[in-house]
CSV table of C-alpha atoms in Angstrom, one decimal:
chain,number,residue,atom,x,y,z
H,1,UNK,CA,138.0,-69.8,-4.0
H,2,UNK,CA,141.6,-69.5,-4.3
H,3,UNK,CA,142.8,-68.7,-0.8
H,4,UNK,CA,140.8,-71.5,0.1
H,5,UNK,CA,142.3,-73.6,-2.2
H,6,UNK,CA,145.7,-72.5,-1.4
H,7,UNK,CA,144.3,-73.6,2.6
H,8,UNK,CA,143.7,-77.1,1.6
H,9,UNK,CA,147.0,-77.5,-0.3
H,10,UNK,CA,148.2,-76.7,2.7
H,11,UNK,CA,146.7,-78.6,4.8
H,12,UNK,CA,147.5,-81.6,2.6
H,13,UNK,CA,150.6,-81.1,2.5
H,14,UNK,CA,150.9,-81.3,6.5
H,15,UNK,CA,149.3,-84.0,6.4
H,16,UNK,CA,150.9,-86.3,3.9
H,17,UNK,CA,154.8,-85.1,4.8
H,18,UNK,CA,154.6,-87.6,7.7
H,19,UNK,CA,153.5,-90.6,5.9
H,20,UNK,CA,156.3,-89.5,3.0
H,21,UNK,CA,158.6,-89.2,5.5
H,22,UNK,CA,157.8,-93.0,6.7
H,23,UNK,CA,157.8,-94.1,3.0
H,24,UNK,CA,161.5,-93.1,2.7
H,25,UNK,CA,162.5,-94.4,5.8
H,26,UNK,CA,161.2,-97.7,4.7
H,27,UNK,CA,162.5,-97.8,1.5
H,28,UNK,CA,165.7,-97.2,3.5
H,29,UNK,CA,165.2,-99.5,5.4
H,30,UNK,CA,164.3,-102.0,3.1
H,31,UNK,CA,167.5,-101.5,0.9
H,32,UNK,CA,169.3,-101.7,4.2
H,33,UNK,CA,168.4,-105.2,4.3
H,34,UNK,CA,168.1,-105.9,0.1
H,35,UNK,CA,172.2,-105.3,0.4
H,36,UNK,CA,172.9,-108.2,3.4
H,37,UNK,CA,171.0,-110.6,1.6
H,38,UNK,CA,172.5,-110.0,-1.8
H,39,UNK,CA,176.2,-110.0,-0.3
H,40,UNK,CA,175.4,-113.2,0.7
H,41,UNK,CA,175.7,-114.2,-2.6
H,42,UNK,CA,177.9,-116.8,-4.1
H,43,UNK,CA,178.7,-118.3,-0.2
H,44,UNK,CA,179.9,-121.6,-1.9
H,45,UNK,CA,178.3,-125.1,-0.7
H,46,UNK,CA,175.6,-122.8,1.6
H,47,UNK,CA,172.7,-125.5,1.6
H,48,UNK,CA,171.2,-124.9,4.7
H,49,UNK,CA,169.5,-121.4,6.0
H,50,UNK,CA,171.1,-122.5,9.4
H,51,UNK,CA,174.4,-121.6,7.0
H,52,UNK,CA,172.4,-118.4,5.6
H,53,UNK,CA,171.5,-116.9,9.4
H,54,UNK,CA,175.5,-117.9,10.3
H,55,UNK,CA,176.9,-116.0,7.4
H,56,UNK,CA,174.2,-113.1,7.6
H,57,UNK,CA,174.5,-112.4,11.6
H,58,UNK,CA,178.2,-111.8,10.4
H,59,UNK,CA,177.6,-109.5,7.5
H,60,UNK,CA,175.1,-107.9,9.5
H,61,UNK,CA,178.3,-106.4,11.8
H,62,UNK,CA,179.3,-104.1,8.8
H,63,UNK,CA,175.8,-102.6,9.2
H,64,UNK,CA,174.0,-99.6,11.7
H,65,UNK,CA,170.3,-101.0,11.9
H,66,UNK,CA,169.7,-104.2,10.3
H,67,UNK,CA,169.1,-107.1,12.8
H,68,UNK,CA,168.6,-110.9,12.3
H,69,UNK,CA,165.3,-112.0,14.1
H,70,UNK,CA,164.6,-115.0,12.6
H,71,UNK,CA,165.1,-118.1,10.0
H,72,UNK,CA,162.3,-120.8,8.8
H,73,UNK,CA,164.1,-123.3,6.8
H,74,UNK,CA,161.4,-124.9,4.3
H,75,UNK,CA,161.7,-129.0,4.4
H,76,UNK,CA,162.2,-131.0,1.7
H,77,UNK,CA,163.3,-128.1,-0.5
H,78,UNK,CA,165.1,-129.6,-4.1
H,79,UNK,CA,168.7,-128.6,-5.1
H,80,UNK,CA,167.1,-125.4,-7.1
H,81,UNK,CA,164.1,-124.8,-4.6
H,82,UNK,CA,165.1,-122.1,-2.1
H,83,UNK,CA,166.3,-123.4,1.3
H,84,UNK,CA,164.1,-120.7,3.7
H,85,UNK,CA,163.8,-117.2,4.6
H,86,UNK,CA,165.5,-115.2,6.5
H,87,UNK,CA,163.9,-112.2,8.7
H,88,UNK,CA,165.1,-109.4,9.4
H,89,UNK,CA,164.9,-106.1,11.8
H,90,UNK,CA,165.4,-102.4,10.7
H,91,UNK,CA,165.4,-99.5,13.2
H,92,UNK,CA,165.6,-96.4,12.1
H,93,UNK,CA,166.3,-93.4,14.2
H,94,UNK,CA,164.5,-90.7,14.2
H,95,UNK,CA,166.6,-87.7,13.2
H,96,UNK,CA,166.3,-86.5,8.9
H,97,UNK,CA,163.4,-89.0,9.0
H,98,UNK,CA,160.4,-87.9,11.9
H,99,UNK,CA,159.7,-87.8,15.3
H,100,UNK,CA,159.8,-91.5,16.2
H,101,UNK,CA,162.3,-94.4,14.9
H,102,UNK,CA,161.3,-96.0,12.3
H,103,UNK,CA,160.6,-99.8,12.6
H,104,UNK,CA,160.0,-102.2,9.5
H,105,UNK,CA,160.4,-105.9,9.5
H,106,UNK,CA,161.4,-108.1,6.0
H,107,UNK,CA,162.1,-110.9,4.8
H,108,UNK,CA,164.6,-112.9,2.3
H,109,UNK,CA,164.5,-116.2,0.6
H,110,UNK,CA,168.0,-118.0,-0.4
H,111,UNK,CA,168.2,-121.1,-2.7
H,112,UNK,CA,171.6,-123.2,-2.7
H,113,UNK,CA,173.2,-120.5,-5.0
H,114,UNK,CA,172.4,-116.9,-2.6
H,115,UNK,CA,169.0,-114.5,-2.7
H,116,UNK,CA,166.7,-115.6,-4.5
H,117,UNK,CA,166.1,-114.5,-7.0
H,118,UNK,CA,169.5,-113.2,-7.7
H,119,UNK,CA,172.2,-110.8,-6.7
H,120,UNK,CA,171.2,-108.1,-9.4
H,121,UNK,CA,167.3,-108.4,-8.5
H,122,UNK,CA,166.2,-104.9,-7.1
H,123,UNK,CA,165.0,-104.3,-3.0
H,124,UNK,CA,161.5,-105.1,-3.5
H,125,UNK,CA,162.4,-108.2,-4.9
H,126,UNK,CA,164.7,-109.4,-2.4
H,127,UNK,CA,164.0,-107.7,0.7
H,128,UNK,CA,159.8,-108.6,1.6
H,129,UNK,CA,157.4,-106.5,3.6
H,130,UNK,CA,156.9,-108.8,6.6
H,131,UNK,CA,154.5,-108.0,9.8
H,132,UNK,CA,157.0,-107.1,13.4
H,133,UNK,CA,156.4,-110.1,15.4
H,134,UNK,CA,155.4,-108.4,19.1
H,135,UNK,CA,159.1,-107.9,20.3
H,136,UNK,CA,160.7,-108.9,17.8
H,137,UNK,CA,164.2,-109.3,19.0
H,138,UNK,CA,168.0,-109.9,18.0
H,139,UNK,CA,169.0,-113.4,17.8
H,140,UNK,CA,172.2,-115.7,18.1
H,141,UNK,CA,172.2,-117.5,14.9
H,142,UNK,CA,172.6,-121.4,14.9
H,143,UNK,CA,175.3,-123.3,16.3
H,144,UNK,CA,177.1,-124.8,13.5
H,145,UNK,CA,177.2,-128.3,14.5
H,146,UNK,CA,178.7,-130.0,10.8
H,147,UNK,CA,181.9,-131.8,11.2
H,148,UNK,CA,185.0,-130.0,10.7
H,149,UNK,CA,187.7,-132.6,9.3
H,150,UNK,CA,191.3,-132.0,10.8
H,151,UNK,CA,194.8,-133.3,10.4
H,152,UNK,CA,195.3,-134.3,14.6
H,153,UNK,CA,198.0,-132.1,16.0
H,154,UNK,CA,200.7,-135.4,16.3
H,155,UNK,CA,199.3,-137.1,13.5
H,156,UNK,CA,203.1,-136.2,11.6
H,157,UNK,CA,205.0,-138.2,14.0
H,158,UNK,CA,202.8,-140.9,14.3
H,159,UNK,CA,203.5,-141.3,10.6
H,160,UNK,CA,206.6,-141.0,10.6
H,161,UNK,CA,207.4,-143.5,13.4
H,162,UNK,CA,205.0,-146.4,12.0
H,163,UNK,CA,206.3,-146.4,8.5
H,164,UNK,CA,209.7,-146.1,10.4
H,165,UNK,CA,208.9,-149.0,12.7
H,166,UNK,CA,207.0,-151.1,9.9
H,167,UNK,CA,208.4,-154.0,8.4
H,168,UNK,CA,209.7,-154.4,4.8
H,169,UNK,CA,206.5,-156.3,3.3
H,170,UNK,CA,204.1,-153.7,5.5
H,171,UNK,CA,201.1,-153.7,3.6
H,172,UNK,CA,199.1,-150.1,3.0
H,173,UNK,CA,195.7,-151.6,5.2
H,174,UNK,CA,198.5,-152.5,8.3
H,175,UNK,CA,199.9,-149.0,8.1
H,176,UNK,CA,197.0,-147.4,7.7
H,177,UNK,CA,195.3,-149.5,10.5
H,178,UNK,CA,198.3,-148.8,13.1
H,179,UNK,CA,198.3,-145.2,12.2
H,180,UNK,CA,194.4,-145.1,13.0
H,181,UNK,CA,195.1,-147.4,16.4
H,182,UNK,CA,198.0,-144.3,17.1
H,183,UNK,CA,196.4,-141.3,16.1
H,184,UNK,CA,196.0,-138.2,19.0
H,185,UNK,CA,192.3,-137.6,18.9
H,186,UNK,CA,190.9,-134.9,17.5
H,187,UNK,CA,190.7,-131.8,20.1
H,188,UNK,CA,187.4,-129.9,18.7
H,189,UNK,CA,184.3,-130.4,19.9
H,190,UNK,CA,182.6,-130.9,15.9
H,191,UNK,CA,186.6,-132.2,14.7
H,192,UNK,CA,186.8,-135.1,12.8
H,193,UNK,CA,189.8,-136.7,11.5
H,194,UNK,CA,190.5,-137.0,8.4
H,195,UNK,CA,190.1,-140.9,6.2
H,196,UNK,CA,194.4,-141.8,6.1
H,197,UNK,CA,195.4,-143.8,3.1
H,198,UNK,CA,198.3,-145.7,2.1
H,199,UNK,CA,199.4,-147.5,-0.9
H,200,UNK,CA,202.7,-150.1,-0.7
H,201,UNK,CA,204.2,-150.1,-4.4
H,202,UNK,CA,207.0,-152.3,-4.7
H,203,UNK,CA,209.9,-151.2,-2.1
H,204,UNK,CA,208.2,-148.0,-1.6
H,205,UNK,CA,205.2,-146.7,0.7
H,206,UNK,CA,202.9,-143.4,0.5
H,207,UNK,CA,200.7,-141.9,3.2
H,208,UNK,CA,198.3,-139.0,2.5
H,209,UNK,CA,195.8,-137.9,4.8
H,210,UNK,CA,193.6,-134.3,4.9
H,211,UNK,CA,193.0,-132.3,1.8
H,212,UNK,CA,194.6,-129.0,0.4
H,213,UNK,CA,196.1,-126.7,2.7
H,214,UNK,CA,196.4,-129.7,5.4
H,215,UNK,CA,197.5,-132.2,3.8
H,216,UNK,CA,199.8,-134.3,5.7
H,217,UNK,CA,202.6,-136.6,3.1
H,218,UNK,CA,204.3,-139.3,3.6
H,219,UNK,CA,206.6,-141.3,2.0
H,220,UNK,CA,208.9,-144.2,2.9
H,221,UNK,CA,211.5,-145.5,0.3
H,222,UNK,CA,214.5,-147.9,1.2
H,223,UNK,CA,214.5,-147.5,4.4
H,224,UNK,CA,213.9,-143.8,4.7
H,225,UNK,CA,211.4,-142.0,5.8
H,226,UNK,CA,210.5,-138.1,4.6
H,227,UNK,CA,207.7,-136.0,4.9
H,228,UNK,CA,207.0,-134.5,1.7
H,229,UNK,CA,206.0,-130.9,1.2
H,230,UNK,CA,203.9,-130.0,-2.2
H,231,UNK,CA,202.3,-126.8,-3.1
H,232,UNK,CA,198.6,-126.5,-1.6
H,233,UNK,CA,197.0,-125.8,-5.0
H,234,UNK,CA,198.3,-129.3,-7.0
H,235,UNK,CA,196.9,-131.2,-3.3
H,236,UNK,CA,194.0,-129.7,-4.1
H,237,UNK,CA,190.9,-132.0,-5.2
H,238,UNK,CA,191.3,-132.2,-9.7
H,239,UNK,CA,195.1,-131.8,-9.5
H,240,UNK,CA,197.1,-134.3,-7.8
H,241,UNK,CA,195.3,-134.2,-4.9
H,242,UNK,CA,196.2,-135.5,-1.0
H,243,UNK,CA,197.1,-139.0,-1.7
H,244,UNK,CA,199.1,-141.7,-1.1
H,245,UNK,CA,200.6,-141.9,-4.5
H,246,UNK,CA,201.1,-138.1,-4.6
H,247,UNK,CA,203.3,-138.4,-1.9
H,248,UNK,CA,205.8,-141.0,-3.8
H,249,UNK,CA,206.1,-138.7,-7.3
H,250,UNK,CA,209.5,-137.9,-8.1
H,251,UNK,CA,210.7,-133.7,-6.2
H,252,UNK,CA,210.0,-132.1,-9.9
H,253,UNK,CA,206.3,-132.8,-10.0
H,254,UNK,CA,205.7,-131.6,-6.8
H,255,UNK,CA,207.1,-127.8,-7.7
H,256,UNK,CA,205.2,-124.8,-7.7
H,257,UNK,CA,203.3,-124.4,-11.1
H,258,UNK,CA,203.9,-120.8,-13.0
């Protein structure tokens, strides 16, 4: 009787061993996907699933096995609701996990902040099981066609020339119109020029175009035209900003904060 029970136990162990190995491989695969998904939290203005697909594709280069196999947008999603899901496939090599590679697929949902339900959620809450589509293969992420705002190369010299030649009674609108007419076209496929702005204050003219690190400031005072330089932190929104009034500020206002 004992011998029979022992034999059954031994046989049961042999039967359950592949399933246990498979479960370990599946848990490992899920953990890999969950790590990728959690790592995308806090991407900033990631308001579309296409953005997350591009970010995931870049992040996946640091992992050995997960690949992006699909993405799905949720049309009409509200600000606080998920914007869509990403789909992943993981192939866990057989060494250490059994005779055959373990193939598993998962999906993860993302809202405007990152992976749902959050960056501290466990693997099973972040990476959900998905029946692998037939022939699922790695896909390239969608091309980013959103505008890239730039100050076109050569614009600085155009502004200097325009301000130098402008009459004493030149208006801000006239300065802006002349710069736009003469400004080089952006070179990138999706590049869009920042909107230039100017102010005319008594005998001074201030010009601004761009934002932060890419901010062009030029001023004319007493017929002297000067390109103004300031720490980029002061040119961000909420600070002095990339404004024509900033160009006309005294030099002591444009020093780096301590």
